[in-house]
Amino acid sequence: MRSSVLAACVLAVGTLLGGCQAHINDDEVVSQTVGADFFGAGGMLNVTEPVAGDALLAGGHVAVASEVKGDLIVAGGEVSVAGNLGDDLYAAGGNVKLDAIVAGNARIAGGDVAVGPATVVHGALSLTGGNVDFDGDAHDYLQVSAGRIRINGTVQGDVTLRGEQIEIGPNTRIDGKLIVHSSKKPDVPAGAQIAGGVEFHAASPDQYFDEQTEQVRAVAHGVGSVLWFVGV
């Protein structure tokens, strides 16, 4: 039922936009090409072909394993992003997994967020969720707000963490400063490298959840048009 509504929404938008090509398959997945941009929605949505422009995706399970030369905006129950992204990434879902090269910035919100070791984000990276694991490579700053945070990757800028349970892994390398807002200062293992040192701010869970609102708002701004399909 839900996937049928998503398909109908995307198809209706496409009908209003002249000169578009739409395709609905037997799995109730609708795909729409508008110029160089790609729109897709459905229960199980897999994007394996290159996209010359932006990609706007929504579904129960959304997987991207191709090149998107523009922005990728995606929302779903289960979201998996791989491949190469030529611009910014906005993603929201119950579970979000990133194993991609992102040329721009990335903002991700989810119940569980995992940034794998194959990930390279050339811009700024913001992560918000219940549980966040970061094993990737961020070339700018990293901001994380979550109940539980595990950091075990590389960041060339500053890292700001807001959470109740924070774990710093032995493979962590931070070229800038580590700024922590939590009720307890995290332990830094011997193998971790933090060039700018650790700046700790004692904070209650209520405080970091209030600060988390700004990151959620930023992600929602990016995925708002996807969620509009779902809302209809």
mmCIF file of C-alpha atoms in Angstrom:
data_model
loop_
_atom_site.group_PDB
_atom_site.id
_atom_site.type_symbol
_atom_site.label_atom_id
_atom_site.label_comp_id
_atom_site.label_asym_id
_atom_site.label_seq_id
_atom_site.Cartn_x
_atom_site.Cartn_y
_atom_site.Cartn_z
ATOM 1 C CA MET A 1 0.000 0.000 0.000
ATOM 2 C CA ARG A 2 2.690 2.459 1.017
ATOM 3 C CA SER A 3 4.843 1.696 -2.018
ATOM 4 C CA SER A 4 1.809 2.213 -4.278
ATOM 5 C CA VAL A 5 1.259 5.658 -2.778
ATOM 6 C CA LEU A 6 4.924 6.542 -3.293
ATOM 7 C CA ALA A 7 4.775 5.405 -6.890
ATOM 8 C CA ALA A 8 1.605 7.370 -7.547
ATOM 9 C CA CYS A 9 3.140 10.529 -6.089
ATOM 10 C CA VAL A 10 6.249 10.376 -8.227
ATOM 11 C CA LEU A 11 4.241 9.474 -11.316
ATOM 12 C CA ALA A 12 1.851 12.378 -10.729
ATOM 13 C CA VAL A 13 4.730 14.819 -10.464
ATOM 14 C CA GLY A 14 6.200 13.388 -13.637
ATOM 15 C CA THR A 15 2.920 13.733 -15.481
ATOM 16 C CA LEU A 16 2.817 17.418 -14.615
ATOM 17 C CA LEU A 17 6.347 17.854 -15.943
ATOM 18 C CA GLY A 18 6.200 17.585 -19.698
ATOM 19 C CA GLY A 19 8.742 15.596 -21.668
ATOM 20 C CA CYS A 20 9.549 13.115 -18.867
ATOM 21 C CA GLN A 21 9.994 9.341 -19.084
ATOM 22 C CA ALA A 22 8.475 7.228 -16.317
ATOM 23 C CA HIS A 23 8.713 3.499 -15.687
ATOM 24 C CA ILE A 24 6.814 1.336 -13.181
ATOM 25 C CA ASN A 25 7.913 -2.278 -12.773
ATOM 26 C CA ASP A 26 6.107 -5.276 -11.283
ATOM 27 C CA ASP A 27 7.579 -4.603 -7.829
ATOM 28 C CA GLU A 28 5.653 -1.321 -7.535
ATOM 29 C CA VAL A 29 8.772 0.763 -8.043
ATOM 30 C CA VAL A 30 8.464 3.917 -10.104
ATOM 31 C CA SER A 31 11.472 5.625 -11.679
ATOM 32 C CA GLN A 32 11.375 8.998 -13.363
ATOM 33 C CA THR A 33 13.963 10.873 -15.418
ATOM 34 C CA VAL A 34 13.593 14.640 -15.681
ATOM 35 C CA GLY A 35 16.409 16.011 -17.801
ATOM 36 C CA ALA A 36 19.580 14.747 -16.153
ATOM 37 C CA ASP A 37 17.894 14.167 -12.773
ATOM 38 C CA PHE A 38 16.506 10.864 -11.522
ATOM 39 C CA PHE A 39 13.512 10.300 -9.243
ATOM 40 C CA GLY A 40 12.650 6.922 -7.743
ATOM 41 C CA ALA A 41 10.269 5.528 -5.143
ATOM 42 C CA GLY A 42 9.011 2.123 -4.049
ATOM 43 C CA GLY A 43 9.176 -0.652 -1.504
ATOM 44 C CA MET A 44 12.538 -1.995 -2.748
ATOM 45 C CA LEU A 45 14.500 0.534 -4.778
ATOM 46 C CA ASN A 46 17.958 -0.334 -6.155
ATOM 47 C CA VAL A 47 19.894 2.222 -8.202
ATOM 48 C CA THR A 48 22.688 0.559 -10.167
ATOM 49 C CA GLU A 49 22.898 2.760 -13.272
ATOM 50 C CA PRO A 50 24.815 6.091 -13.366
ATOM 51 C CA VAL A 51 22.831 9.301 -12.832
ATOM 52 C CA ALA A 52 24.005 12.336 -14.818
ATOM 53 C CA GLY A 53 22.378 14.873 -12.468
ATOM 54 C CA ASP A 54 20.748 14.795 -9.035
ATOM 55 C CA ALA A 55 18.995 11.731 -7.578
ATOM 56 C CA LEU A 56 15.889 11.989 -5.365
ATOM 57 C CA LEU A 57 14.898 8.636 -3.810
ATOM 58 C CA ALA A 58 12.385 7.320 -1.275
ATOM 59 C CA GLY A 59 11.317 3.825 -0.257
ATOM 60 C CA GLY A 60 11.133 1.088 2.309
ATOM 61 C CA HIS A 61 14.580 -0.172 1.324
ATOM 62 C CA VAL A 62 16.792 2.057 -0.839
ATOM 63 C CA ALA A 63 20.207 0.998 -2.115
ATOM 64 C CA VAL A 64 22.509 3.100 -4.296
ATOM 65 C CA ALA A 65 25.525 1.401 -5.899
ATOM 66 C CA SER A 66 26.408 3.671 -8.802
ATOM 67 C CA GLU A 67 27.738 7.106 -9.724
ATOM 68 C CA VAL A 68 25.534 10.143 -9.051
ATOM 69 C CA LYS A 69 27.157 13.226 -10.554
ATOM 70 C CA GLY A 70 24.959 15.705 -8.669
ATOM 71 C CA ASP A 71 23.340 15.680 -5.219
ATOM 72 C CA LEU A 72 21.869 12.528 -3.699
ATOM 73 C CA ILE A 73 18.798 13.030 -1.504
ATOM 74 C CA VAL A 74 17.410 9.811 -0.040
ATOM 75 C CA ALA A 75 14.945 8.738 2.644
ATOM 76 C CA GLY A 76 13.817 5.255 3.627
ATOM 77 C CA GLY A 77 13.442 2.614 6.292
ATOM 78 C CA GLU A 78 16.722 1.008 5.244
ATOM 79 C CA VAL A 79 19.219 3.151 3.296
ATOM 80 C CA SER A 80 22.513 1.953 1.809
ATOM 81 C CA VAL A 81 24.727 4.318 -0.204
ATOM 82 C CA ALA A 82 27.816 3.202 -2.126
ATOM 83 C CA GLY A 83 29.549 4.358 -5.308
ATOM 84 C CA ASN A 84 30.640 7.903 -6.131
ATOM 85 C CA LEU A 85 28.672 11.094 -5.459
ATOM 86 C CA GLY A 86 29.674 14.217 -7.366
ATOM 87 C CA ASP A 87 28.131 16.715 -4.927
ATOM 88 C CA ASP A 88 26.306 16.703 -1.573
ATOM 89 C CA LEU A 89 24.531 13.863 0.243
ATOM 90 C CA TYR A 90 21.397 14.190 2.390
ATOM 91 C CA ALA A 91 20.128 10.911 3.867
ATOM 92 C CA ALA A 92 17.553 9.966 6.499
ATOM 93 C CA GLY A 93 16.256 6.559 7.561
ATOM 94 C CA GLY A 94 15.752 3.985 10.255
ATOM 95 C CA ASN A 95 19.110 2.445 9.376
ATOM 96 C CA VAL A 96 21.603 4.286 7.179
ATOM 97 C CA LYS A 97 24.866 2.802 5.906
ATOM 98 C CA LEU A 98 27.422 4.813 3.929
ATOM 99 C CA ASP A 99 30.308 3.279 1.969
ATOM 100 C CA ALA A 100 30.840 5.877 -0.749
ATOM 101 C CA ILE A 101 33.088 8.650 -2.008
ATOM 102 C CA VAL A 102 31.319 12.005 -1.556
ATOM 103 C CA ALA A 103 32.791 15.021 -3.353
ATOM 104 C CA GLY A 104 30.756 17.542 -1.336
ATOM 105 C CA ASN A 105 29.228 17.665 2.136
ATOM 106 C CA ALA A 106 27.193 14.897 3.790
ATOM 107 C CA ARG A 107 24.396 15.179 6.356
ATOM 108 C CA ILE A 108 22.885 11.961 7.673
ATOM 109 C CA ALA A 109 20.206 11.258 10.290
ATOM 110 C CA GLY A 110 18.924 7.849 11.353
ATOM 111 C CA GLY A 111 18.175 5.440 14.149
ATOM 112 C CA ASP A 112 21.427 3.603 13.396
ATOM 113 C CA VAL A 113 24.078 5.304 11.246
ATOM 114 C CA ALA A 114 27.202 3.481 10.059
ATOM 115 C CA VAL A 115 29.964 5.145 8.028
ATOM 116 C CA GLY A 116 32.161 2.365 6.677
ATOM 117 C CA PRO A 117 35.936 2.337 6.103
ATOM 118 C CA ALA A 118 35.537 2.730 2.321
ATOM 119 C CA THR A 119 33.881 6.115 2.821
ATOM 120 C CA VAL A 120 35.655 9.341 1.875
ATOM 121 C CA VAL A 121 33.817 12.647 2.397
ATOM 122 C CA HIS A 122 35.709 15.577 0.873
ATOM 123 C CA GLY A 123 33.464 18.185 2.528
ATOM 124 C CA ALA A 124 31.945 18.527 5.983
ATOM 125 C CA LEU A 125 30.209 15.546 7.597
ATOM 126 C CA SER A 126 27.319 15.733 10.089
ATOM 127 C CA LEU A 127 25.803 12.602 11.656
ATOM 128 C CA THR A 128 22.772 12.399 13.931
ATOM 129 C CA GLY A 129 21.184 9.244 15.343
ATOM 130 C CA GLY A 130 20.528 6.871 18.174
ATOM 131 C CA ASN A 131 23.716 4.907 17.434
ATOM 132 C CA VAL A 132 26.530 6.214 15.223
ATOM 133 C CA ASP A 133 29.650 4.360 14.071
ATOM 134 C CA PHE A 134 32.316 6.214 12.077
ATOM 135 C CA ASP A 135 35.159 4.304 10.419
ATOM 136 C CA GLY A 136 35.581 6.504 7.346
ATOM 137 C CA ASP A 137 37.724 9.407 6.171
ATOM 138 C CA ALA A 138 36.422 12.996 6.479
ATOM 139 C CA HIS A 139 38.514 15.705 4.831
ATOM 140 C CA ASP A 140 36.769 18.585 6.633
ATOM 141 C CA TYR A 141 35.140 18.704 10.063
ATOM 142 C CA LEU A 142 33.016 15.949 11.620
ATOM 143 C CA GLN A 143 30.017 16.630 13.870
ATOM 144 C CA VAL A 144 28.149 13.810 15.604
ATOM 145 C CA SER A 145 25.129 13.886 17.917
ATOM 146 C CA ALA A 146 23.848 10.541 19.183
ATOM 147 C CA GLY A 147 23.048 8.480 22.250
ATOM 148 C CA ARG A 148 26.004 6.183 21.510
ATOM 149 C CA ILE A 149 29.007 7.223 19.385
ATOM 150 C CA ARG A 150 31.982 5.176 18.232
ATOM 151 C CA ILE A 151 34.803 6.911 16.328
ATOM 152 C CA ASN A 152 37.543 4.849 14.712
ATOM 153 C CA GLY A 153 38.359 6.692 11.473
ATOM 154 C CA THR A 154 40.278 9.667 10.098
ATOM 155 C CA VAL A 155 39.254 13.350 10.203
ATOM 156 C CA GLN A 156 41.426 16.119 8.792
ATOM 157 C CA GLY A 157 39.556 18.898 10.611
ATOM 158 C CA ASP A 158 37.986 19.286 14.059
ATOM 159 C CA VAL A 159 35.632 16.692 15.548
ATOM 160 C CA THR A 160 32.677 17.672 17.737
ATOM 161 C CA LEU A 161 30.853 14.881 19.579
ATOM 162 C CA ARG A 162 27.636 15.236 21.568
ATOM 163 C CA GLY A 163 26.467 12.037 23.218
ATOM 164 C CA GLU A 164 25.995 9.983 26.343
ATOM 165 C CA GLN A 165 28.245 7.008 25.478
ATOM 166 C CA ILE A 166 31.367 7.890 23.472
ATOM 167 C CA GLU A 167 34.071 5.447 22.393
ATOM 168 C CA ILE A 168 37.330 6.454 20.716
ATOM 169 C CA GLY A 169 38.868 3.567 18.774
ATOM 170 C CA PRO A 170 42.606 2.823 18.464
ATOM 171 C CA ASN A 171 42.630 3.654 14.728
ATOM 172 C CA THR A 172 41.279 7.165 15.289
ATOM 173 C CA ARG A 173 43.308 9.959 13.686
ATOM 174 C CA ILE A 174 42.169 13.567 14.093
ATOM 175 C CA ASP A 175 44.329 16.312 12.615
ATOM 176 C CA GLY A 176 42.355 19.015 14.423
ATOM 177 C CA LYS A 177 40.800 19.213 17.886
ATOM 178 C CA LEU A 178 38.412 16.738 19.530
ATOM 179 C CA ILE A 179 35.566 18.589 21.273
ATOM 180 C CA VAL A 180 33.348 16.427 23.488
ATOM 181 C CA HIS A 181 30.001 17.337 25.072
ATOM 182 C CA SER A 182 29.012 14.493 27.394
ATOM 183 C CA SER A 183 28.492 13.524 31.000
ATOM 184 C CA LYS A 184 31.818 11.658 31.011
ATOM 185 C CA LYS A 185 35.154 12.333 29.347
ATOM 186 C CA PRO A 186 35.967 9.485 26.944
ATOM 187 C CA ASP A 187 39.101 7.396 27.227
ATOM 188 C CA VAL A 188 41.629 7.855 24.417
ATOM 189 C CA PRO A 189 43.512 4.611 23.652
ATOM 190 C CA ALA A 190 47.254 4.596 23.071
ATOM 191 C CA GLY A 191 46.968 4.055 19.312
ATOM 192 C CA ALA A 192 44.662 7.033 18.689
ATOM 193 C CA GLN A 193 46.182 10.273 17.367
ATOM 194 C CA ILE A 194 44.545 13.635 18.181
ATOM 195 C CA ALA A 195 46.793 16.461 17.020
ATOM 196 C CA GLY A 196 44.776 19.315 18.544
ATOM 197 C CA GLY A 197 44.108 17.681 21.894
ATOM 198 C CA VAL A 198 40.812 17.003 23.673
ATOM 199 C CA GLU A 199 38.427 19.737 24.838
ATOM 200 C CA PHE A 200 35.785 18.374 27.232
ATOM 201 C CA HIS A 201 32.489 20.034 28.215
ATOM 202 C CA ALA A 202 30.348 18.367 30.876
ATOM 203 C CA ALA A 203 26.778 18.107 29.584
ATOM 204 C CA SER A 204 23.610 16.300 30.601
ATOM 205 C CA PRO A 205 21.645 14.201 28.061
ATOM 206 C CA ASP A 206 19.029 16.977 27.861
ATOM 207 C CA GLN A 207 21.688 19.457 26.747
ATOM 208 C CA TYR A 208 23.097 17.377 23.909
ATOM 209 C CA PHE A 209 19.599 16.446 22.663
ATOM 210 C CA ASP A 210 18.782 20.167 22.477
ATOM 211 C CA GLU A 211 21.951 20.782 20.458
ATOM 212 C CA GLN A 212 21.128 17.787 18.245
ATOM 213 C CA THR A 213 17.995 19.590 16.996
ATOM 214 C CA GLU A 214 20.054 21.883 14.757
ATOM 215 C CA GLN A 215 21.649 18.953 12.927
ATOM 216 C CA VAL A 216 18.291 17.203 12.494
ATOM 217 C CA ARG A 217 16.863 20.422 11.036
ATOM 218 C CA ALA A 218 19.737 20.654 8.539
ATOM 219 C CA VAL A 219 19.186 17.091 7.332
ATOM 220 C CA ALA A 220 15.423 17.585 7.182
ATOM 221 C CA HIS A 221 15.929 20.601 4.947
ATOM 222 C CA GLY A 222 17.764 18.426 2.452
ATOM 223 C CA VAL A 223 15.380 15.449 2.483
ATOM 224 C CA GLY A 224 12.174 17.448 2.862
ATOM 225 C CA SER A 225 11.126 17.045 -0.736
ATOM 226 C CA VAL A 226 11.514 13.252 -0.469
ATOM 227 C CA LEU A 227 9.406 13.096 2.668
ATOM 228 C CA TRP A 228 6.755 15.163 0.877
ATOM 229 C CA PHE A 229 6.177 12.178 -1.412
ATOM 230 C CA VAL A 230 5.737 9.921 1.608
ATOM 231 C CA GLY A 231 3.430 12.389 3.354
ATOM 232 C CA VAL A 232 1.086 12.595 0.378
#
